[in-house]
Amino acid sequence: MLAELACFEQHCRARFPIDEAIYNCPTCGTGLLEVVFTEERADAPAWKQLWRSRRTSNDTLEQSGVWRYRELLPFDGHHHQVVTLREGNTPMLDAPRAARYGGLDHLTFKHQGFNPTGSFKDNGMTCGVTQAVRLDRQRVACVSTGNTSASMAAYASAAGLDSIVFIPHGNISYGKLAQALEYGARTLQVEANFDQILALVRVLAERLGIYLLNSINPFRIEGQKAIIFEMLDQRDWNPPDWIVLPGGNLGNTSAFGKALRELCQFGFIRKLPRLAVIQAEGAAPFYEFMQKKGKFRSIPEPRTLATAIRIGDPVSWPKALHEITVTNGIVEKVSEQEIADAKAIIGQCGIGSEPASAATLAGIRKLTQAGVIQADQDVVAVLTGNVLKDPDYVYKYHTGQLQDPDGRAIDARLGNRPVVVPNDADAIAKILEG
Ligand SMILES: *Cc1c(COP(=O)(O)O)cnc(C)c1O
């Protein structure tokens, strides 16, 4: 659809052309930007059929689980510039063991770890990098605790662009850093935390004309809407009662809410699912804010082993607040031990995920115990990243060596140690039968 950029602040709502490279509202100076459609000619029944039929096509655009839904994305007239690695197309997986653990009769995971670079960042990055091409930019950059840089590096290289990745020194999982290096990003490790580096990069982007692809970028949010479009397409447009996701910078929360609102507005669904956002205890500024409201307070030194959600100053919180309000959603927080155990349960389902993703199941368990989510409700949890993103965490948990950020041991309640055995069939048989 044809679209413009709009300031998200209700007192401002200034509009800008869709091809202006801005990250905050130039009119009020602070507001986040969002994409708004300038036409309202959706034909929900016809588009549902069209989108379904595209799944059997061998055409590049149709094979992407993002661009298949391009009628609800702001790239009309620019589809020839799309940069895609066939992102999306992620499965809905039933997980009875996880359901029992979470106190539910039934639970489905939508696993975004099946994406080309192993996280949902690909859903957004295909749109973000396509926008960079549309704006004729040669250089893109982001600050990232890992998955954003892995994804940006891949899409930038696929498009022949130069990518610059800024990462906090130390504190990054090797799986993710390895991807950024392998995909050819110039990788700069800065002695500062995520939030400090973001401020630095915004100055550099301005000065050097680099296109910024952090989650503040409204086009990434547009691409991440397709996670919801695809989920509902896979459910024959039957909305669940709850959609549960981890919250870090809260870009995904913003994207999910926007997608659901648009689907309602254009007549694809009649009921809004409730969003449940789960944060890690040591990095839960949005949770704290929702408890007390008042002023939003960032956390100077966020702490969690779930590095993908170790964010103290989430840029998208005003959008997330709106989406939680509109969907009658909820925000919960979980401990490091709860995340670690939930993650092992997801592994035991044959599914696996990175730590941040497992916050969903830990949160579901807490919310069913509190009576907020009922056992017989229809729940979809979004697993955001692949288990191989952070093998160090996995190995340490299963061998009882994992420690939380304060150095306290995490109990390997569901640990699964490798066993050293002699080269002797009798001895091994004895162990296996014992
Ligand atoms: C980025 C990321 C998150 C957090 O998403 P936000 O949009 O920043 O809230 C959660 N899990 C994984 C695996 C991620 O890569």
XYZ file of C-alpha atoms and ligand atoms in Angstrom:
449
model
C 0.000 0.000 0.000
C 0.994 3.624 -0.427
C 2.297 5.005 2.818
C 3.923 7.882 4.681
C 5.975 8.210 7.834
C 4.188 9.700 10.830
C 5.356 10.831 14.221
C 4.096 8.370 16.811
C 3.508 11.103 19.450
C -0.222 11.866 19.617
C 0.342 15.600 20.203
C 2.483 15.832 17.046
C 1.552 13.297 14.355
C 3.625 15.198 11.753
C 3.797 13.400 8.384
C 6.816 12.859 6.132
C 7.406 11.218 2.749
C 8.142 7.487 2.940
C 11.597 7.972 1.389
C 12.984 10.382 3.957
C 15.896 8.889 5.953
C 14.828 9.984 9.420
C 14.746 8.016 12.668
C 13.017 10.474 14.995
C 10.427 13.115 14.197
C 12.149 16.264 12.855
C 9.122 18.357 13.899
C 8.863 17.556 17.607
C 12.432 16.304 17.801
C 11.792 13.226 19.891
C 8.836 11.152 18.634
C 9.382 7.710 17.162
C 8.329 7.294 13.542
C 5.858 4.797 12.218
C 4.612 3.864 8.778
C 0.972 4.805 8.113
C -0.979 3.779 5.032
C -2.555 6.546 2.986
C -5.144 4.345 1.298
C -7.699 1.940 2.640
C -8.571 -0.298 -0.251
C -7.848 -3.705 1.265
C -9.880 -6.672 0.081
C -9.369 -9.138 2.924
C -11.042 -12.248 1.414
C -9.252 -11.805 -1.923
C -5.875 -11.101 -0.299
C -6.151 -14.140 1.958
C -6.620 -16.284 -1.139
C -3.858 -14.532 -3.045
C -1.388 -14.923 -0.167
C -2.243 -18.603 0.215
C -1.805 -19.279 -3.498
C 1.629 -17.627 -3.504
C 2.927 -20.381 -1.212
C 3.137 -22.792 -4.148
C 5.006 -20.369 -6.391
C 8.699 -20.563 -7.309
C 8.907 -16.798 -7.725
C 11.506 -15.147 -5.459
C 9.148 -12.642 -3.870
C 6.377 -15.165 -3.295
C 8.789 -17.545 -1.561
C 9.562 -15.000 1.133
C 7.355 -15.246 4.209
C 7.559 -11.453 4.388
C 7.088 -10.290 0.780
C 4.265 -12.740 0.185
C 2.259 -10.286 2.317
C 3.565 -7.185 0.519
C 0.098 -5.655 0.091
C 0.368 -4.695 3.782
C 3.942 -3.361 3.485
C 4.988 0.149 2.370
C 7.019 -0.730 -0.746
C 4.589 -0.222 -3.636
C 6.517 0.525 -6.807
C 9.770 -0.809 -5.338
C 9.323 -4.568 -5.362
C 12.058 -4.890 -8.007
C 14.545 -3.638 -5.357
C 13.686 -6.228 -2.719
C 16.605 -7.905 -0.935
C 15.455 -11.316 0.273
C 16.995 -14.542 1.579
C 13.567 -16.288 1.673
C 13.044 -15.234 5.277
C 9.970 -16.168 7.264
C 8.267 -19.453 6.345
C 8.795 -20.455 9.960
C 6.875 -23.393 11.407
C 4.162 -23.628 14.039
C 5.273 -26.463 16.336
C 3.131 -28.286 18.891
C 4.940 -28.894 22.160
C 2.941 -31.051 24.609
C 5.759 -31.313 27.139
C 6.255 -27.551 27.178
C 2.488 -27.087 27.455
C 2.412 -29.273 30.591
C 5.380 -27.386 32.038
C 3.659 -24.076 31.308
C 0.378 -25.195 32.878
C -1.497 -25.320 29.567
C -3.536 -28.038 27.847
C -1.932 -27.100 24.571
C 0.883 -24.839 23.383
C 2.194 -23.912 19.946
C 5.570 -22.341 19.272
C 6.083 -20.211 16.213
C 9.803 -20.662 15.758
C 11.557 -17.676 14.235
C 14.873 -19.441 14.778
C 14.196 -21.208 11.452
C 15.039 -17.982 9.613
C 18.095 -17.678 7.283
C 20.337 -16.232 10.004
C 18.505 -17.940 12.842
C 16.389 -15.170 14.370
C 13.307 -13.046 13.688
C 15.596 -10.113 12.891
C 15.570 -11.405 9.295
C 11.857 -10.630 8.955
C 12.621 -6.987 9.669
C 16.012 -6.760 8.010
C 14.733 -7.771 4.567
C 12.611 -4.594 4.667
C 15.276 -2.431 6.328
C 17.941 -3.292 3.757
C 15.431 -2.970 0.922
C 14.730 0.562 2.175
C 18.489 1.282 2.161
C 18.582 0.207 -1.509
C 15.511 2.317 -2.279
C 17.264 5.326 -0.691
C 20.398 4.561 -2.688
C 22.563 4.198 0.409
C 25.785 2.208 0.129
C 26.496 1.833 3.848
C 24.332 0.485 6.656
C 25.055 0.193 10.384
C 23.561 -1.026 13.623
C 24.378 -1.518 17.272
C 23.589 -4.985 18.374
C 23.944 -7.516 21.128
C 24.171 -10.055 18.304
C 21.221 -11.090 16.191
C 20.633 -7.736 14.535
C 24.258 -7.598 13.413
C 24.189 -11.184 12.122
C 21.068 -10.416 10.128
C 22.133 -7.002 8.841
C 25.509 -8.365 7.754
C 23.838 -11.118 5.728
C 21.257 -8.911 4.011
C 23.734 -6.106 3.335
C 26.161 -8.533 1.709
C 23.357 -10.112 -0.295
C 22.564 -6.621 -1.608
C 26.209 -5.681 -2.219
C 26.168 -3.002 0.497
C 28.829 -2.344 3.137
C 27.773 -3.067 6.694
C 29.237 -1.754 9.918
C 28.409 -3.512 13.146
C 28.953 -1.913 16.558
C 28.948 -4.332 19.452
C 29.488 -3.928 23.156
C 32.959 -5.196 24.051
C 32.697 -8.613 25.712
C 29.196 -9.813 26.505
C 28.241 -11.241 23.146
C 27.556 -14.815 22.169
C 30.091 -16.295 19.787
C 27.493 -17.794 17.471
C 26.248 -14.309 16.617
C 29.620 -12.592 16.386
C 30.783 -15.417 14.120
C 27.920 -14.701 11.735
C 28.677 -10.979 11.487
C 32.310 -11.786 10.659
C 31.445 -14.529 8.189
C 28.923 -12.350 6.334
C 31.583 -9.680 5.938
C 30.515 -6.876 8.257
C 33.115 -4.396 9.504
C 32.812 -5.209 13.171
C 33.707 -2.630 15.795
C 33.766 -3.612 19.444
C 33.238 -0.553 21.647
C 34.044 -0.293 25.349
C 30.536 0.798 26.346
C 27.128 -0.747 26.857
C 24.399 -1.082 24.225
C 22.601 2.140 25.082
C 25.775 4.257 25.112
C 26.868 2.848 21.766
C 23.471 3.581 20.220
C 23.913 7.275 21.074
C 27.388 7.191 19.513
C 26.214 5.515 16.317
C 23.432 8.019 15.789
C 26.011 10.782 15.722
C 28.203 8.841 13.279
C 25.291 7.935 10.991
C 24.366 11.590 10.685
C 27.951 12.658 10.033
C 28.857 9.927 7.517
C 25.523 9.407 5.757
C 25.191 5.845 6.927
C 21.701 4.312 6.935
C 20.818 3.134 10.455
C 19.173 -0.237 10.869
C 18.533 -0.382 14.597
C 15.074 -1.340 15.751
C 14.177 2.360 15.855
C 14.065 2.006 12.049
C 10.350 1.889 11.176
C 10.894 -0.352 8.133
C 12.259 -3.177 10.262
C 9.086 -2.969 12.320
C 7.079 -3.250 9.078
C 8.862 -6.472 8.112
C 8.366 -7.970 11.552
C 4.607 -7.499 11.145
C 4.784 -10.423 8.724
C 5.507 -12.781 11.651
C 1.910 -12.137 12.700
C 0.529 -12.201 9.130
C 2.149 -15.594 8.547
C 1.081 -16.934 11.965
C -2.558 -16.082 11.284
C -2.371 -17.366 7.710
C -1.060 -20.662 9.161
C -4.030 -20.685 11.569
C -6.548 -19.997 8.791
C -7.043 -16.503 10.253
C -8.177 -17.806 13.623
C -6.641 -15.512 16.265
C -5.305 -17.216 19.420
C -6.221 -15.917 22.876
C -2.618 -15.004 23.672
C 0.597 -14.310 21.790
C 3.625 -14.498 24.093
C 7.015 -13.006 23.213
C 10.220 -11.867 24.932
C 10.798 -8.108 25.268
C 14.149 -6.354 24.881
C 14.127 -3.185 22.798
C 10.394 -3.834 22.313
C 10.515 -3.535 18.524
C 8.856 -6.894 18.103
C 6.122 -6.004 20.593
C 5.490 -2.852 18.545
C 5.448 -4.814 15.292
C 3.075 -7.494 16.582
C 0.611 -4.927 17.921
C 0.690 -2.907 14.712
C 0.168 -6.017 12.596
C -2.804 -7.090 14.694
C -4.365 -3.631 14.545
C -3.993 -3.484 10.778
C -5.468 -6.954 10.340
C -8.470 -5.851 12.410
C -8.794 -2.519 10.650
C -8.769 -4.136 7.192
C -11.159 -6.939 8.145
C -8.814 -9.955 8.202
C -9.628 -10.808 11.826
C -12.390 -9.711 14.215
C -10.736 -10.335 17.573
C -7.384 -9.055 18.884
C -5.265 -11.643 20.704
C -3.724 -10.404 23.960
C 0.025 -9.795 23.922
C 2.115 -11.081 26.828
C 5.630 -9.632 26.887
C 8.221 -11.348 29.068
C 11.391 -9.657 30.290
C 14.381 -10.970 32.233
C 14.395 -9.831 35.866
C 17.717 -8.006 35.555
C 16.645 -6.146 32.406
C 12.972 -5.389 32.992
C 12.450 -1.613 32.700
C 9.199 -2.063 30.784
C 7.848 -4.462 33.399
C 8.709 -1.984 36.178
C 7.101 0.854 34.227
C 3.871 -1.091 33.702
C 3.693 -1.810 37.429
C 3.917 1.816 38.512
C 3.391 3.878 35.339
C 4.646 7.424 35.961
C 7.965 8.242 34.297
C 9.774 5.625 32.244
C 13.019 4.734 33.993
C 15.797 3.013 32.112
C 18.161 0.580 33.810
C 21.800 1.749 33.576
C 23.332 -1.736 33.761
C 20.919 -4.380 32.564
C 21.945 -7.886 33.594
C 20.849 -11.203 32.120
C 22.464 -14.173 30.408
C 19.745 -13.847 27.764
C 21.870 -11.351 25.824
C 19.221 -10.727 23.147
C 17.018 -9.046 25.762
C 19.716 -7.373 27.839
C 18.435 -3.875 27.100
C 18.183 -1.184 29.776
C 16.749 1.634 27.690
C 14.320 0.151 25.152
C 13.789 2.692 22.388
C 10.361 1.428 21.336
C 8.692 1.555 24.734
C 6.089 4.215 23.777
C 4.917 2.034 20.899
C 4.977 -1.084 23.062
C 2.907 0.687 25.718
C 0.314 1.525 23.067
C 0.179 -2.062 21.801
C -0.086 -3.556 25.288
C -2.934 -1.155 26.047
C -4.814 -1.790 22.797
C -4.526 -5.587 23.053
C -5.280 -5.641 26.793
C -1.883 -7.241 27.139
C 0.401 -7.892 30.070
C 4.101 -7.669 30.931
C 5.812 -10.222 33.184
C 9.382 -10.810 34.303
C 11.239 -14.075 34.967
C 14.459 -15.077 36.717
C 17.641 -16.493 35.209
C 16.880 -19.905 36.724
C 13.354 -19.858 35.279
C 14.700 -19.005 31.822
C 17.338 -21.753 32.009
C 14.848 -24.450 33.033
C 12.227 -23.401 30.479
C 14.913 -23.476 27.806
C 15.848 -27.054 28.717
C 12.168 -28.056 28.479
C 11.923 -26.513 24.999
C 14.991 -28.566 24.121
C 13.331 -31.721 25.430
C 10.493 -31.079 22.968
C 13.034 -31.516 20.158
C 12.712 -27.820 19.391
C 15.401 -25.814 21.179
C 15.858 -22.044 21.307
C 18.250 -19.407 22.545
C 17.852 -18.150 26.139
C 15.838 -14.991 25.357
C 13.225 -17.064 23.525
C 12.777 -19.371 26.505
C 11.615 -16.424 28.610
C 8.266 -17.013 26.866
C 7.706 -20.458 28.396
C 8.986 -19.305 31.788
C 6.539 -16.403 31.596
C 3.637 -18.630 30.582
C 4.310 -20.850 33.589
C 4.199 -17.837 35.887
C 1.084 -16.385 34.262
C -0.897 -19.644 34.438
C 0.113 -20.036 38.102
C -1.137 -16.501 38.747
C -4.423 -17.288 36.967
C -3.847 -14.661 34.272
C -3.657 -17.242 31.471
C -6.130 -20.143 31.773
C -5.069 -23.737 31.068
C -7.595 -24.182 28.262
C -6.713 -20.972 26.439
C -5.254 -20.922 22.948
C -1.637 -19.737 23.277
C 1.099 -19.166 20.701
C 4.590 -18.398 21.998
C 7.127 -16.931 19.603
C 10.592 -18.464 19.864
C 12.785 -15.672 18.608
C 16.155 -17.356 18.035
C 17.894 -20.627 17.216
C 19.431 -22.908 19.881
C 22.856 -22.746 18.168
C 23.138 -19.006 18.680
C 24.525 -19.568 22.158
C 26.101 -23.036 22.514
C 28.269 -21.886 25.416
C 25.176 -21.290 27.539
C 23.760 -24.698 26.609
C 26.930 -26.582 27.477
C 27.400 -24.769 30.763
C 23.804 -25.354 31.829
C 23.860 -29.068 31.123
C 27.203 -29.538 32.858
C 26.231 -27.507 35.929
C 28.680 -24.666 35.232
C 26.232 -21.888 34.378
C 26.323 -18.813 36.618
C 23.964 -15.845 36.629
C 25.403 -12.333 36.068
C 26.003 -12.006 39.825
C 28.116 -15.162 39.854
C 25.492 -17.313 41.568
C 25.264 -20.873 40.310
C 22.269 -21.770 38.180
C 20.952 -25.156 39.240
C 21.123 -27.682 36.361
C 17.697 -29.084 37.288
C 17.195 -30.515 33.820
C 20.892 -30.943 33.081
C 22.131 -33.578 30.662
C 25.848 -34.163 31.145
C 28.004 -35.959 28.608
C 29.484 -39.107 30.204
C 33.065 -40.245 29.694
C 33.206 -44.018 29.147
C 35.990 -46.554 28.548
C 36.481 -48.109 25.122
C 34.782 -51.298 26.279
C 31.425 -52.693 25.089
C 30.687 -54.507 28.360
C 31.312 -51.450 30.466
C 29.207 -49.240 28.159
C 26.372 -51.780 28.073
C 26.376 -51.794 31.847
C 26.120 -48.016 31.996
C 23.310 -47.919 29.387
C 21.294 -50.555 31.213
C 21.940 -49.171 34.675
C 16.159 -9.073 19.277
C 15.745 -10.268 20.007
C 14.810 -10.234 21.053
C 14.222 -8.952 21.549
O 13.352 -8.340 20.637
P 12.982 -6.793 20.787
O 12.273 -6.454 19.548
O 14.276 -6.062 20.954
O 12.132 -6.673 22.019
C 14.433 -11.420 21.643
N 14.976 -12.593 21.261
C 15.884 -12.671 20.278
C 16.447 -13.999 19.919
C 16.299 -11.526 19.607
O 17.207 -11.625 18.642
